[in-house]
Amino acid sequence: MARDNKSLNRRDVLKATGAVGTAGLAGLAGCTGGGDDSGGGGGGGGDDEYPALGNYPIEGDTATFGFNVPQSGPYASEGEDELRAYELAVKHLNEGGGWVDSQFDDLSGDGVLGYTIDHVDGDTATDADQARQSASGMIQRDDAIMISGGSSSAVAIAVQGLCQNEKVMFMCCLTHSNDTTGTDCVRYSFREMFNAYMTGQALAPVVRDAYGEDLQFYQLYADYSWGQTQQASMEQFMTDVAGWEQVESVATPLGTSDYSTYLSGAQSSGADVLILNHYGLDGANSMQQAIDAGIDEEMEIIVPLYNRPMAEAAGGAIEGIYGTVAWDSQIDNTPSQEFTQAFRDEYDRTPSGPAQLAYAQTLQYAAAVERAGTFYPPEVIRQLEDYEYDNIGMGAETMRGCDHQAQRDVPVVQGLPASEQSEGTYFNIVNITSRDDLGYACDAGPAAECELGSYE
């Protein structure tokens, strides 16, 4: 993407000359107007230690984060809440507050390595090409040192591939496809969110106990990376663990507004269970239309992945429907309570699971930079690989080094009736499935397909 006629900067000169060594960096300081051989910021640039890579070293005294979220399209409600949390994280990094004061010992509340944190944001429109273009602008025009965002796995996969090529780190927000940390994994991306494989593992024993064995199920799924891997994982675990049999699975286009034809096919299939692998506004619409069609009187309904904006839009249609969530404000531990309170204080609203992911991933990146003592991406990556933590409200976790997938607990929930719903409360937490009962080895499941690529 063009740089909006900006004058030639240090990154341009480095790309043009191919300079990568310390001597090359020092020699360029005068011709690019950098002036300060230390990197111009709070001393964290480490120009004398590492070569130029991606948008490292940082010029000046400000480090820019890029937040790439759906601000239009079927996942816009999720994107709006993510952006709120990103902005809150930046505020706390610069001014203190929230988890910066209480849960992240590596963070000071006075910027990161002496740099003030700034941010830019873009609209992915839940479209991979637009998301890639937006992220490219943040990297090339705005010199973002880190990108975060999501709500669509197709978007996350597209952006993390770009970030790998550009050597700029990507901290996944909401992405649930197995492929994100499986077939399409990259060294420069990390995911806190669990995946479709783990959702299948967590849900299968719960719904088996609730509905019985020897049932037949029918699936509708969003026709892109997330929906495809979600459908496959539900088929695997509903068959192997629940003892059910799949009748049929049917793809639906992302952004579908009228599911009547698809629901009619499910209704006439003779299956006992309908699994709706839809998310965001799509999930709210398909649930509501299924209830309006009376399908809940003939079949049990499962929605494998929920969130609060989706449940809010669906209202009473979620009653009794099982699913999983990234996180919920009802989870009763100190980090969850602190984040919920900080978010309410700032926005007078209860945070969603996507908001918690956005806030957590921003602080995790910043803390890794502090531990590394530099923004140089390979060193930050090494600080995150196999890092163990217990400070974001989901218990003890490990950011696994082999595939950059968080090993973590998964909350299983059931929708509340409309009469019991209130702002921020839409689910009953049925179980928080331990990470010890989930996951897979590095040579199994989605991880078996992962080749992370190079650090440099």
GROMACS .gro file of C-alpha atoms in nm:
model
  456
    1MET     CA    1   0.000   0.000   0.000
    2ALA     CA    2   0.125   0.354  -0.071
    3ARG     CA    3   0.265   0.560   0.213
    4ASP     CA    4   0.050   0.867   0.143
    5ASN     CA    5   0.349   1.059   0.005
    6LYS     CA    6   0.541   1.039   0.333
    7SER     CA    7   0.905   1.136   0.305
    8LEU     CA    8   1.166   0.862   0.283
    9ASN     CA    9   1.216   0.709   0.626
   10ARG     CA   10   1.462   0.473   0.789
   11ARG     CA   11   1.262   0.162   0.690
   12ASP     CA   12   1.259   0.273   0.324
   13VAL     CA   13   1.634   0.329   0.321
   14LEU     CA   14   1.701  -0.005   0.490
   15LYS     CA   15   1.486  -0.185   0.233
   16ALA     CA   16   1.652  -0.003  -0.055
   17THR     CA   17   2.010  -0.066   0.061
   18GLY     CA   18   1.960  -0.409   0.211
   19ALA     CA   19   2.150  -0.294   0.521
   20VAL     CA   20   2.108  -0.538   0.805
   21GLY     CA   21   2.413  -0.510   1.028
   22THR     CA   22   2.498  -0.281   1.318
   23ALA     CA   23   2.746  -0.082   1.111
   24GLY     CA   24   2.484  -0.027   0.842
   25LEU     CA   25   2.235   0.103   1.097
   26ALA     CA   26   2.483   0.344   1.247
   27GLY     CA   27   2.581   0.476   0.907
   28LEU     CA   28   2.218   0.542   0.813
   29ALA     CA   29   2.136   0.753   1.119
   30GLY     CA   30   2.253   1.080   0.966
   31CYS     CA   31   2.101   1.038   0.620
   32THR     CA   32   1.755   0.947   0.753
   33GLY     CA   33   1.738   1.223   1.010
   34GLY     CA   34   1.735   0.977   1.301
   35GLY     CA   35   2.011   1.163   1.481
   36ASP     CA   36   1.996   0.946   1.793
   37ASP     CA   37   2.198   0.627   1.753
   38SER     CA   38   2.012   0.467   2.046
   39GLY     CA   39   1.687   0.446   1.851
   40GLY     CA   40   1.534   0.773   1.967
   41GLY     CA   41   1.296   0.617   2.216
   42GLY     CA   42   1.335   0.506   2.573
   43GLY     CA   43   1.639   0.293   2.503
   44GLY     CA   44   1.442  -0.020   2.419
   45GLY     CA   45   1.511  -0.014   2.048
   46GLY     CA   46   1.844  -0.188   2.095
   47ASP     CA   47   1.988  -0.063   1.762
   48ASP     CA   48   2.335  -0.160   1.877
   49GLU     CA   49   2.228  -0.520   1.945
   50TYR     CA   50   2.006  -0.635   1.660
   51PRO     CA   51   1.974  -0.577   1.286
   52ALA     CA   52   1.683  -0.400   1.121
   53LEU     CA   53   1.387  -0.633   1.075
   54GLY     CA   54   1.027  -0.554   0.987
   55ASN     CA   55   0.949  -0.222   1.157
   56TYR     CA   56   1.234  -0.262   1.405
   57PRO     CA   57   1.409  -0.044   1.513
   58ILE     CA   58   1.146   0.206   1.619
   59GLU     CA   59   1.209   0.569   1.536
   60GLY     CA   60   1.124   0.839   1.786
   61ASP     CA   61   0.976   0.782   2.128
   62THR     CA   62   0.642   0.623   2.029
   63ALA     CA   63   0.566   0.260   1.941
   64THR     CA   64   0.254   0.202   1.729
   65PHE     CA   65   0.023  -0.096   1.759
   66GLY     CA   66  -0.221  -0.175   1.477
   67PHE     CA   67  -0.570  -0.301   1.565
   68ASN     CA   68  -0.745  -0.460   1.268
   69VAL     CA   69  -1.107  -0.547   1.354
   70PRO     CA   70  -1.443  -0.586   1.178
   71GLN     CA   71  -1.612  -0.248   1.206
   72SER     CA   72  -1.868  -0.345   0.941
   73GLY     CA   73  -2.015  -0.674   0.823
   74PRO     CA   74  -2.160  -0.973   1.016
   75TYR     CA   75  -1.900  -0.962   1.294
   76ALA     CA   76  -1.908  -0.585   1.354
   77SER     CA   77  -2.048  -0.611   1.708
   78GLU     CA   78  -1.756  -0.831   1.807
   79GLY     CA   79  -1.513  -0.589   1.644
   80GLU     CA   80  -1.656  -0.290   1.830
   81ASP     CA   81  -1.600  -0.459   2.165
   82GLU     CA   82  -1.250  -0.571   2.065
   83LEU     CA   83  -1.158  -0.214   1.974
   84ARG     CA   84  -1.284  -0.087   2.309
   85ALA     CA   85  -1.059  -0.336   2.485
   86TYR     CA   86  -0.758  -0.255   2.267
   87GLU     CA   87  -0.793   0.113   2.346
   88LEU     CA   88  -0.826   0.034   2.716
   89ALA     CA   89  -0.510  -0.176   2.701
   90VAL     CA   90  -0.318   0.111   2.540
   91LYS     CA   91  -0.446   0.350   2.806
   92HIS     CA   92  -0.335   0.116   3.084
   93LEU     CA   93   0.006   0.056   2.926
   94ASN     CA   94   0.068   0.431   2.919
   95GLU     CA   95  -0.109   0.542   3.238
   96GLY     CA   96  -0.143   0.232   3.455
   97GLY     CA   97  -0.464   0.061   3.562
   98GLY     CA   98  -0.633  -0.274   3.523
   99TRP     CA   99  -0.409  -0.576   3.486
  100VAL     CA  100  -0.105  -0.356   3.429
  101ASP     CA  101  -0.115  -0.268   3.799
  102SER     CA  102  -0.227  -0.602   3.937
  103GLN     CA  103  -0.149  -0.901   3.713
  104PHE     CA  104   0.149  -0.820   3.488
  105ASP     CA  105   0.464  -0.770   3.693
  106ASP     CA  106   0.663  -0.701   3.375
  107LEU     CA  107   0.459  -0.388   3.296
  108SER     CA  108   0.507  -0.047   3.457
  109GLY     CA  109   0.214   0.165   3.337
  110ASP     CA  110   0.467   0.410   3.194
  111GLY     CA  111   0.475   0.288   2.835
  112VAL     CA  112   0.679  -0.009   2.715
  113LEU     CA  113   1.059   0.004   2.744
  114GLY     CA  114   1.023   0.379   2.781
  115TYR     CA  115   0.820   0.419   2.462
  116THR     CA  116   0.472   0.571   2.468
  117ILE     CA  117   0.225   0.336   2.300
  118ASP     CA  118   0.006   0.474   2.022
  119HIS     CA  119  -0.234   0.285   1.799
  120VAL     CA  120  -0.407   0.287   1.464
  121ASP     CA  121  -0.714   0.088   1.370
  122GLY     CA  122  -0.869  -0.050   1.054
  123ASP     CA  123  -1.186  -0.219   0.934
  124THR     CA  124  -1.150  -0.576   0.807
  125ALA     CA  125  -1.520  -0.592   0.709
  126THR     CA  126  -1.481  -0.965   0.783
  127ASP     CA  127  -1.309  -0.997   0.446
  128ALA     CA  128  -0.963  -1.151   0.410
  129ASP     CA  129  -0.850  -0.928   0.122
  130GLN     CA  130  -0.965  -0.608   0.290
  131ALA     CA  131  -0.807  -0.718   0.618
  132ARG     CA  132  -0.475  -0.787   0.448
  133GLN     CA  133  -0.485  -0.448   0.274
  134SER     CA  134  -0.568  -0.273   0.602
  135ALA     CA  135  -0.287  -0.450   0.788
  136SER     CA  136  -0.044  -0.375   0.509
  137GLY     CA  137  -0.122  -0.005   0.544
  138MET     CA  138  -0.057  -0.021   0.918
  139ILE     CA  139   0.279  -0.185   0.856
  140GLN     CA  140   0.397   0.020   0.559
  141ARG     CA  141   0.240   0.359   0.629
  142ASP     CA  142   0.207   0.368   1.007
  143ASP     CA  143   0.516   0.161   1.098
  144ALA     CA  144   0.316  -0.058   1.334
  145ILE     CA  145   0.547  -0.278   1.541
  146MET     CA  146   0.265  -0.522   1.624
  147ILE     CA  147  -0.071  -0.606   1.468
  148SER     CA  148  -0.366  -0.761   1.651
  149GLY     CA  149  -0.723  -0.837   1.554
  150GLY     CA  150  -0.961  -1.096   1.424
  151SER     CA  151  -1.322  -1.219   1.450
  152SER     CA  152  -1.289  -1.425   1.135
  153SER     CA  153  -1.034  -1.704   1.102
  154ALA     CA  154  -1.002  -1.635   0.729
  155VAL     CA  155  -0.903  -1.280   0.822
  156ALA     CA  156  -0.661  -1.393   1.093
  157ILE     CA  157  -0.494  -1.646   0.863
  158ALA     CA  158  -0.456  -1.388   0.586
  159VAL     CA  159  -0.311  -1.125   0.819
  160GLN     CA  160  -0.076  -1.359   1.003
  161GLY     CA  161   0.065  -1.474   0.668
  162LEU     CA  162   0.127  -1.110   0.576
  163CYS     CA  163   0.288  -1.044   0.914
  164GLN     CA  164   0.519  -1.344   0.874
  165ASN     CA  165   0.638  -1.207   0.540
  166GLU     CA  166   0.678  -0.854   0.678
  167LYS     CA  167   0.841  -0.977   1.002
  168VAL     CA  168   0.587  -0.789   1.215
  169MET     CA  169   0.424  -0.977   1.502
  170PHE     CA  170   0.055  -1.065   1.498
  171MET     CA  171  -0.128  -1.134   1.824
  172CYS     CA  172  -0.447  -1.318   1.730
  173CYS     CA  173  -0.768  -1.197   1.888
  174LEU     CA  174  -1.076  -1.392   1.790
  175THR     CA  175  -0.994  -1.681   1.558
  176HIS     CA  176  -1.121  -2.034   1.622
  177SER     CA  177  -1.024  -2.233   1.312
  178ASN     CA  178  -0.794  -2.530   1.365
  179ASP     CA  179  -0.589  -2.402   1.071
  180THR     CA  180  -0.476  -2.083   1.248
  181THR     CA  181  -0.229  -2.278   1.460
  182GLY     CA  182  -0.238  -2.587   1.238
  183THR     CA  183  -0.192  -2.595   0.862
  184ASP     CA  184  -0.157  -2.215   0.836
  185CYS     CA  185   0.049  -2.149   1.151
  186VAL     CA  186   0.338  -1.901   1.135
  187ARG     CA  187   0.625  -1.808   1.366
  188TYR     CA  188   0.511  -1.446   1.396
  189SER     CA  189   0.161  -1.522   1.526
  190PHE     CA  190   0.029  -1.636   1.866
  191ARG     CA  191  -0.323  -1.743   1.962
  192GLU     CA  192  -0.480  -1.723   2.308
  193MET     CA  193  -0.822  -1.841   2.185
  194PHE     CA  194  -0.884  -2.216   2.188
  195ASN     CA  195  -0.975  -2.381   1.859
  196ALA     CA  196  -1.255  -2.587   1.705
  197TYR     CA  197  -1.082  -2.911   1.799
  198MET     CA  198  -1.089  -2.812   2.168
  199THR     CA  199  -1.452  -2.700   2.140
  200GLY     CA  200  -1.543  -3.045   2.010
  201GLN     CA  201  -1.352  -3.210   2.295
  202ALA     CA  202  -1.522  -2.991   2.557
  203LEU     CA  203  -1.878  -3.016   2.421
  204ALA     CA  204  -1.905  -3.384   2.328
  205PRO     CA  205  -1.922  -3.533   2.680
  206VAL     CA  206  -2.156  -3.257   2.803
  207VAL     CA  207  -2.415  -3.298   2.528
  208ARG     CA  208  -2.386  -3.677   2.539
  209ASP     CA  209  -2.476  -3.669   2.908
  210ALA     CA  210  -2.756  -3.418   2.844
  211TYR     CA  211  -2.918  -3.582   2.541
  212GLY     CA  212  -2.800  -3.945   2.540
  213GLU     CA  213  -2.613  -4.163   2.294
  214ASP     CA  214  -2.708  -4.319   1.959
  215LEU     CA  215  -2.846  -3.992   1.820
  216GLN     CA  216  -2.825  -3.859   1.466
  217PHE     CA  217  -2.706  -3.504   1.396
  218TYR     CA  218  -2.722  -3.261   1.106
  219GLN     CA  219  -2.477  -2.972   1.063
  220LEU     CA  220  -2.494  -2.632   0.898
  221TYR     CA  221  -2.161  -2.451   0.882
  222ALA     CA  222  -2.018  -2.120   0.761
  223ASP     CA  223  -1.833  -2.187   0.438
  224TYR     CA  224  -1.483  -2.062   0.519
  225SER     CA  225  -1.184  -2.181   0.722
  226TRP     CA  226  -1.346  -2.157   1.064
  227GLY     CA  227  -1.676  -2.319   0.969
  228GLN     CA  228  -1.503  -2.596   0.777
  229THR     CA  229  -1.274  -2.696   1.062
  230GLN     CA  230  -1.555  -2.647   1.315
  231GLN     CA  231  -1.776  -2.884   1.116
  232ALA     CA  232  -1.497  -3.142   1.093
  233SER     CA  233  -1.419  -3.123   1.464
  234MET     CA  234  -1.783  -3.158   1.566
  235GLU     CA  235  -1.822  -3.457   1.336
  236GLN     CA  236  -1.511  -3.617   1.488
  237PHE     CA  237  -1.597  -3.573   1.854
  238MET     CA  238  -1.974  -3.615   1.830
  239THR     CA  239  -1.904  -3.948   1.661
  240ASP     CA  240  -1.608  -4.070   1.866
  241VAL     CA  241  -1.701  -3.936   2.210
  242ALA     CA  242  -2.078  -3.880   2.211
  243GLY     CA  243  -2.149  -4.191   2.005
  244TRP     CA  244  -2.367  -4.001   1.756
  245GLU     CA  245  -2.398  -4.040   1.378
  246GLN     CA  246  -2.387  -3.754   1.128
  247VAL     CA  247  -2.670  -3.752   0.875
  248GLU     CA  248  -2.543  -3.463   0.662
  249SER     CA  249  -2.349  -3.137   0.679
  250VAL     CA  250  -2.428  -2.839   0.457
  251ALA     CA  251  -2.221  -2.525   0.393
  252THR     CA  252  -2.379  -2.179   0.414
  253PRO     CA  253  -2.224  -1.856   0.281
  254LEU     CA  254  -2.081  -1.609   0.532
  255GLY     CA  255  -2.325  -1.322   0.577
  256THR     CA  256  -2.638  -1.525   0.498
  257SER     CA  257  -2.949  -1.344   0.620
  258ASP     CA  258  -3.216  -1.601   0.533
  259TYR     CA  259  -3.144  -1.957   0.650
  260SER     CA  260  -3.495  -2.090   0.583
  261THR     CA  261  -3.397  -2.322   0.298
  262TYR     CA  262  -3.105  -2.466   0.492
  263LEU     CA  263  -3.314  -2.509   0.807
  264SER     CA  264  -3.590  -2.679   0.610
  265GLY     CA  265  -3.342  -2.937   0.490
  266ALA     CA  266  -3.231  -3.005   0.846
  267GLN     CA  267  -3.589  -3.026   0.968
  268SER     CA  268  -3.682  -3.288   0.709
  269SER     CA  269  -3.367  -3.497   0.763
  270GLY     CA  270  -3.501  -3.701   1.053
  271ALA     CA  271  -3.195  -3.610   1.263
  272ASP     CA  272  -3.226  -3.568   1.640
  273VAL     CA  273  -2.979  -3.279   1.675
  274LEU     CA  274  -2.906  -2.968   1.468
  275ILE     CA  275  -2.557  -2.818   1.504
  276LEU     CA  276  -2.532  -2.456   1.388
  277ASN     CA  277  -2.168  -2.371   1.317
  278HIS     CA  278  -2.238  -2.000   1.271
  279TYR     CA  279  -2.101  -1.699   1.456
  280GLY     CA  280  -2.170  -1.333   1.520
  281LEU     CA  281  -2.478  -1.192   1.350
  282ASP     CA  282  -2.495  -1.506   1.135
  283GLY     CA  283  -2.520  -1.719   1.448
  284ALA     CA  284  -2.786  -1.496   1.600
  285ASN     CA  285  -2.988  -1.507   1.278
  286SER     CA  286  -2.970  -1.884   1.226
  287MET     CA  287  -3.060  -1.952   1.591
  288GLN     CA  288  -3.355  -1.715   1.587
  289GLN     CA  289  -3.483  -1.850   1.255
  290ALA     CA  290  -3.449  -2.208   1.378
  291ILE     CA  291  -3.659  -2.125   1.687
  292ASP     CA  292  -3.913  -1.935   1.476
  293ALA     CA  293  -3.947  -2.242   1.253
  294GLY     CA  294  -4.020  -2.459   1.555
  295ILE     CA  295  -3.712  -2.675   1.503
  296ASP     CA  296  -3.642  -2.676   1.877
  297GLU     CA  297  -3.966  -2.870   1.925
  298GLU     CA  298  -3.838  -3.153   1.705
  299MET     CA  299  -3.459  -3.140   1.741
  300GLU     CA  300  -3.202  -3.041   2.000
  301ILE     CA  301  -2.992  -2.742   1.887
  302ILE     CA  302  -2.622  -2.685   1.959
  303VAL     CA  303  -2.424  -2.371   1.875
  304PRO     CA  304  -2.058  -2.469   1.933
  305LEU     CA  305  -1.918  -2.116   1.969
  306TYR     CA  306  -2.097  -1.830   2.142
  307ASN     CA  307  -2.013  -1.481   2.255
  308ARG     CA  308  -2.202  -1.210   2.438
  309PRO     CA  309  -2.287  -0.978   2.144
  310MET     CA  310  -2.417  -1.279   1.952
  311ALA     CA  311  -2.627  -1.397   2.248
  312GLU     CA  312  -2.757  -1.046   2.305
  313ALA     CA  313  -2.872  -1.025   1.943
  314ALA     CA  314  -3.039  -1.368   1.959
  315GLY     CA  315  -3.217  -1.293   2.288
  316GLY     CA  316  -3.445  -1.568   2.416
  317ALA     CA  317  -3.363  -1.791   2.119
  318ILE     CA  318  -3.052  -1.913   2.301
  319GLU     CA  319  -3.252  -2.070   2.586
  320GLY     CA  320  -3.114  -2.415   2.667
  321ILE     CA  321  -2.867  -2.419   2.376
  322TYR     CA  322  -2.519  -2.549   2.459
  323GLY     CA  323  -2.196  -2.397   2.332
  324THR     CA  324  -1.853  -2.273   2.436
  325VAL     CA  325  -1.723  -1.920   2.499
  326ALA     CA  326  -1.376  -1.767   2.505
  327TRP     CA  327  -1.439  -1.611   2.845
  328ASP     CA  328  -1.732  -1.469   3.042
  329SER     CA  329  -1.759  -1.204   3.311
  330GLN     CA  330  -1.929  -1.458   3.537
  331ILE     CA  331  -1.603  -1.651   3.574
  332ASP     CA  332  -1.525  -1.589   3.939
  333ASN     CA  333  -1.158  -1.518   3.990
  334THR     CA  334  -0.951  -1.209   4.059
  335PRO     CA  335  -0.824  -1.134   3.706
  336SER     CA  336  -1.174  -1.172   3.560
  337GLN     CA  337  -1.325  -0.946   3.823
  338GLU     CA  338  -1.053  -0.683   3.774
  339PHE     CA  339  -1.090  -0.675   3.397
  340THR     CA  340  -1.469  -0.661   3.417
  341GLN     CA  341  -1.454  -0.371   3.661
  342ALA     CA  342  -1.194  -0.178   3.461
  343PHE     CA  343  -1.396  -0.220   3.141
  344ARG     CA  344  -1.718  -0.113   3.314
  345ASP     CA  345  -1.547   0.190   3.465
  346GLU     CA  346  -1.428   0.296   3.121
  347TYR     CA  347  -1.731   0.213   2.905
  348ASP     CA  348  -2.024   0.155   3.143
  349ARG     CA  349  -2.083  -0.188   2.991
  350THR     CA  350  -1.987  -0.549   3.057
  351PRO     CA  351  -1.700  -0.683   2.846
  352SER     CA  352  -1.741  -0.976   2.610
  353GLY     CA  353  -1.511  -1.271   2.551
  354PRO     CA  354  -1.364  -1.107   2.238
  355ALA     CA  355  -1.288  -0.797   2.446
  356GLN     CA  356  -1.102  -1.007   2.703
  357LEU     CA  357  -0.897  -1.168   2.425
  358ALA     CA  358  -0.806  -0.829   2.277
  359TYR     CA  359  -0.700  -0.683   2.611
  360ALA     CA  360  -0.505  -0.993   2.713
  361GLN     CA  361  -0.316  -1.031   2.385
  362THR     CA  362  -0.208  -0.666   2.386
  363LEU     CA  363  -0.070  -0.688   2.738
  364GLN     CA  364   0.092  -1.028   2.670
  365TYR     CA  365   0.283  -0.879   2.380
  366ALA     CA  366   0.391  -0.573   2.577
  367ALA     CA  367   0.505  -0.786   2.871
  368ALA     CA  368   0.708  -1.009   2.638
  369VAL     CA  369   0.878  -0.699   2.498
  370GLU     CA  370   0.971  -0.593   2.850
  371ARG     CA  371   1.110  -0.937   2.931
  372ALA     CA  372   1.309  -0.938   2.608
  373GLY     CA  373   1.439  -0.587   2.671
  374THR     CA  374   1.379  -0.506   2.305
  375PHE     CA  375   1.111  -0.481   2.038
  376TYR     CA  376   1.327  -0.699   1.807
  377PRO     CA  377   1.066  -0.955   1.696
  378PRO     CA  378   1.267  -1.280   1.725
  379GLU     CA  379   1.353  -1.204   2.086
  380VAL     CA  380   0.991  -1.116   2.169
  381ILE     CA  381   0.875  -1.438   2.004
  382ARG     CA  382   1.118  -1.641   2.214
  383GLN     CA  383   0.977  -1.481   2.529
  384LEU     CA  384   0.627  -1.599   2.437
  385GLU     CA  385   0.714  -1.953   2.327
  386ASP     CA  386   0.638  -2.201   2.608
  387TYR     CA  387   0.559  -1.911   2.839
  388GLU     CA  388   0.349  -2.011   3.142
  389TYR     CA  389   0.100  -1.767   3.292
  390ASP     CA  390  -0.200  -1.748   3.522
  391ASN     CA  391  -0.308  -1.385   3.506
  392ILE     CA  392  -0.590  -1.337   3.252
  393GLY     CA  393  -0.882  -1.512   3.419
  394MET     CA  394  -0.864  -1.858   3.262
  395GLY     CA  395  -0.639  -2.033   3.514
  396ALA     CA  396  -0.294  -2.172   3.444
  397GLU     CA  397  -0.199  -2.157   3.076
  398THR     CA  398   0.097  -2.228   2.851
  399MET     CA  399   0.161  -2.058   2.517
  400ARG     CA  400   0.297  -2.368   2.348
  401GLY     CA  401   0.617  -2.326   2.153
  402CYS     CA  402   0.554  -2.589   1.884
  403ASP     CA  403   0.243  -2.426   1.736
  404HIS     CA  404   0.188  -2.100   1.929
  405GLN     CA  405  -0.146  -2.229   2.059
  406ALA     CA  406  -0.246  -2.151   2.418
  407GLN     CA  407  -0.310  -2.461   2.622
  408ARG     CA  408  -0.601  -2.348   2.840
  409ASP     CA  409  -0.938  -2.430   2.992
  410VAL     CA  410  -1.259  -2.402   2.786
  411PRO     CA  411  -1.589  -2.276   2.934
  412VAL     CA  412  -1.900  -2.473   2.831
  413VAL     CA  413  -2.222  -2.274   2.864
  414GLN     CA  414  -2.598  -2.306   2.816
  415GLY     CA  415  -2.816  -2.016   2.706
  416LEU     CA  416  -3.049  -1.862   2.961
  417PRO     CA  417  -3.420  -1.794   2.897
  418ALA     CA  418  -3.506  -1.434   2.817
  419SER     CA  419  -3.659  -1.386   3.163
  420GLU     CA  420  -3.324  -1.459   3.329
  421GLN     CA  421  -3.104  -1.257   3.095
  422SER     CA  422  -2.961  -0.920   3.189
  423GLU     CA  423  -2.700  -0.686   3.045
  424GLY     CA  424  -2.382  -0.894   3.033
  425THR     CA  425  -2.544  -1.216   3.158
  426TYR     CA  426  -2.679  -1.451   2.894
  427PHE     CA  427  -2.538  -1.793   2.983
  428ASN     CA  428  -2.522  -2.044   3.260
  429ILE     CA  429  -2.167  -2.177   3.289
  430VAL     CA  430  -2.214  -2.554   3.285
  431ASN     CA  431  -1.850  -2.652   3.310
  432ILE     CA  432  -1.505  -2.506   3.274
  433THR     CA  433  -1.331  -2.797   3.108
  434SER     CA  434  -0.974  -2.832   3.230
  435ARG     CA  435  -0.690  -2.805   2.982
  436ASP     CA  436  -0.579  -3.143   3.119
  437ASP     CA  437  -0.886  -3.294   2.950
  438LEU     CA  438  -0.836  -3.104   2.624
  439GLY     CA  439  -0.573  -3.046   2.363
  440TYR     CA  440  -0.334  -3.269   2.177
  441ALA     CA  441   0.038  -3.333   2.148
  442CYS     CA  442   0.264  -3.139   1.913
  443ASP     CA  443   0.265  -3.435   1.673
  444ALA     CA  444  -0.113  -3.486   1.683
  445GLY     CA  445  -0.433  -3.303   1.593
  446PRO     CA  446  -0.398  -2.967   1.416
  447ALA     CA  447  -0.043  -2.923   1.552
  448ALA     CA  448   0.079  -3.214   1.341
  449GLU     CA  449   0.027  -2.992   1.034
  450CYS     CA  450   0.211  -2.689   1.177
  451GLU     CA  451   0.541  -2.562   1.038
  452LEU     CA  452   0.608  -2.228   1.203
  453GLY     CA  453   0.872  -2.089   0.969
  454SER     CA  454   1.172  -1.872   1.042
  455TYR     CA  455   1.244  -1.618   1.315
  456GLU     CA  456   1.427  -1.383   1.080
   0.00000   0.00000   0.00000
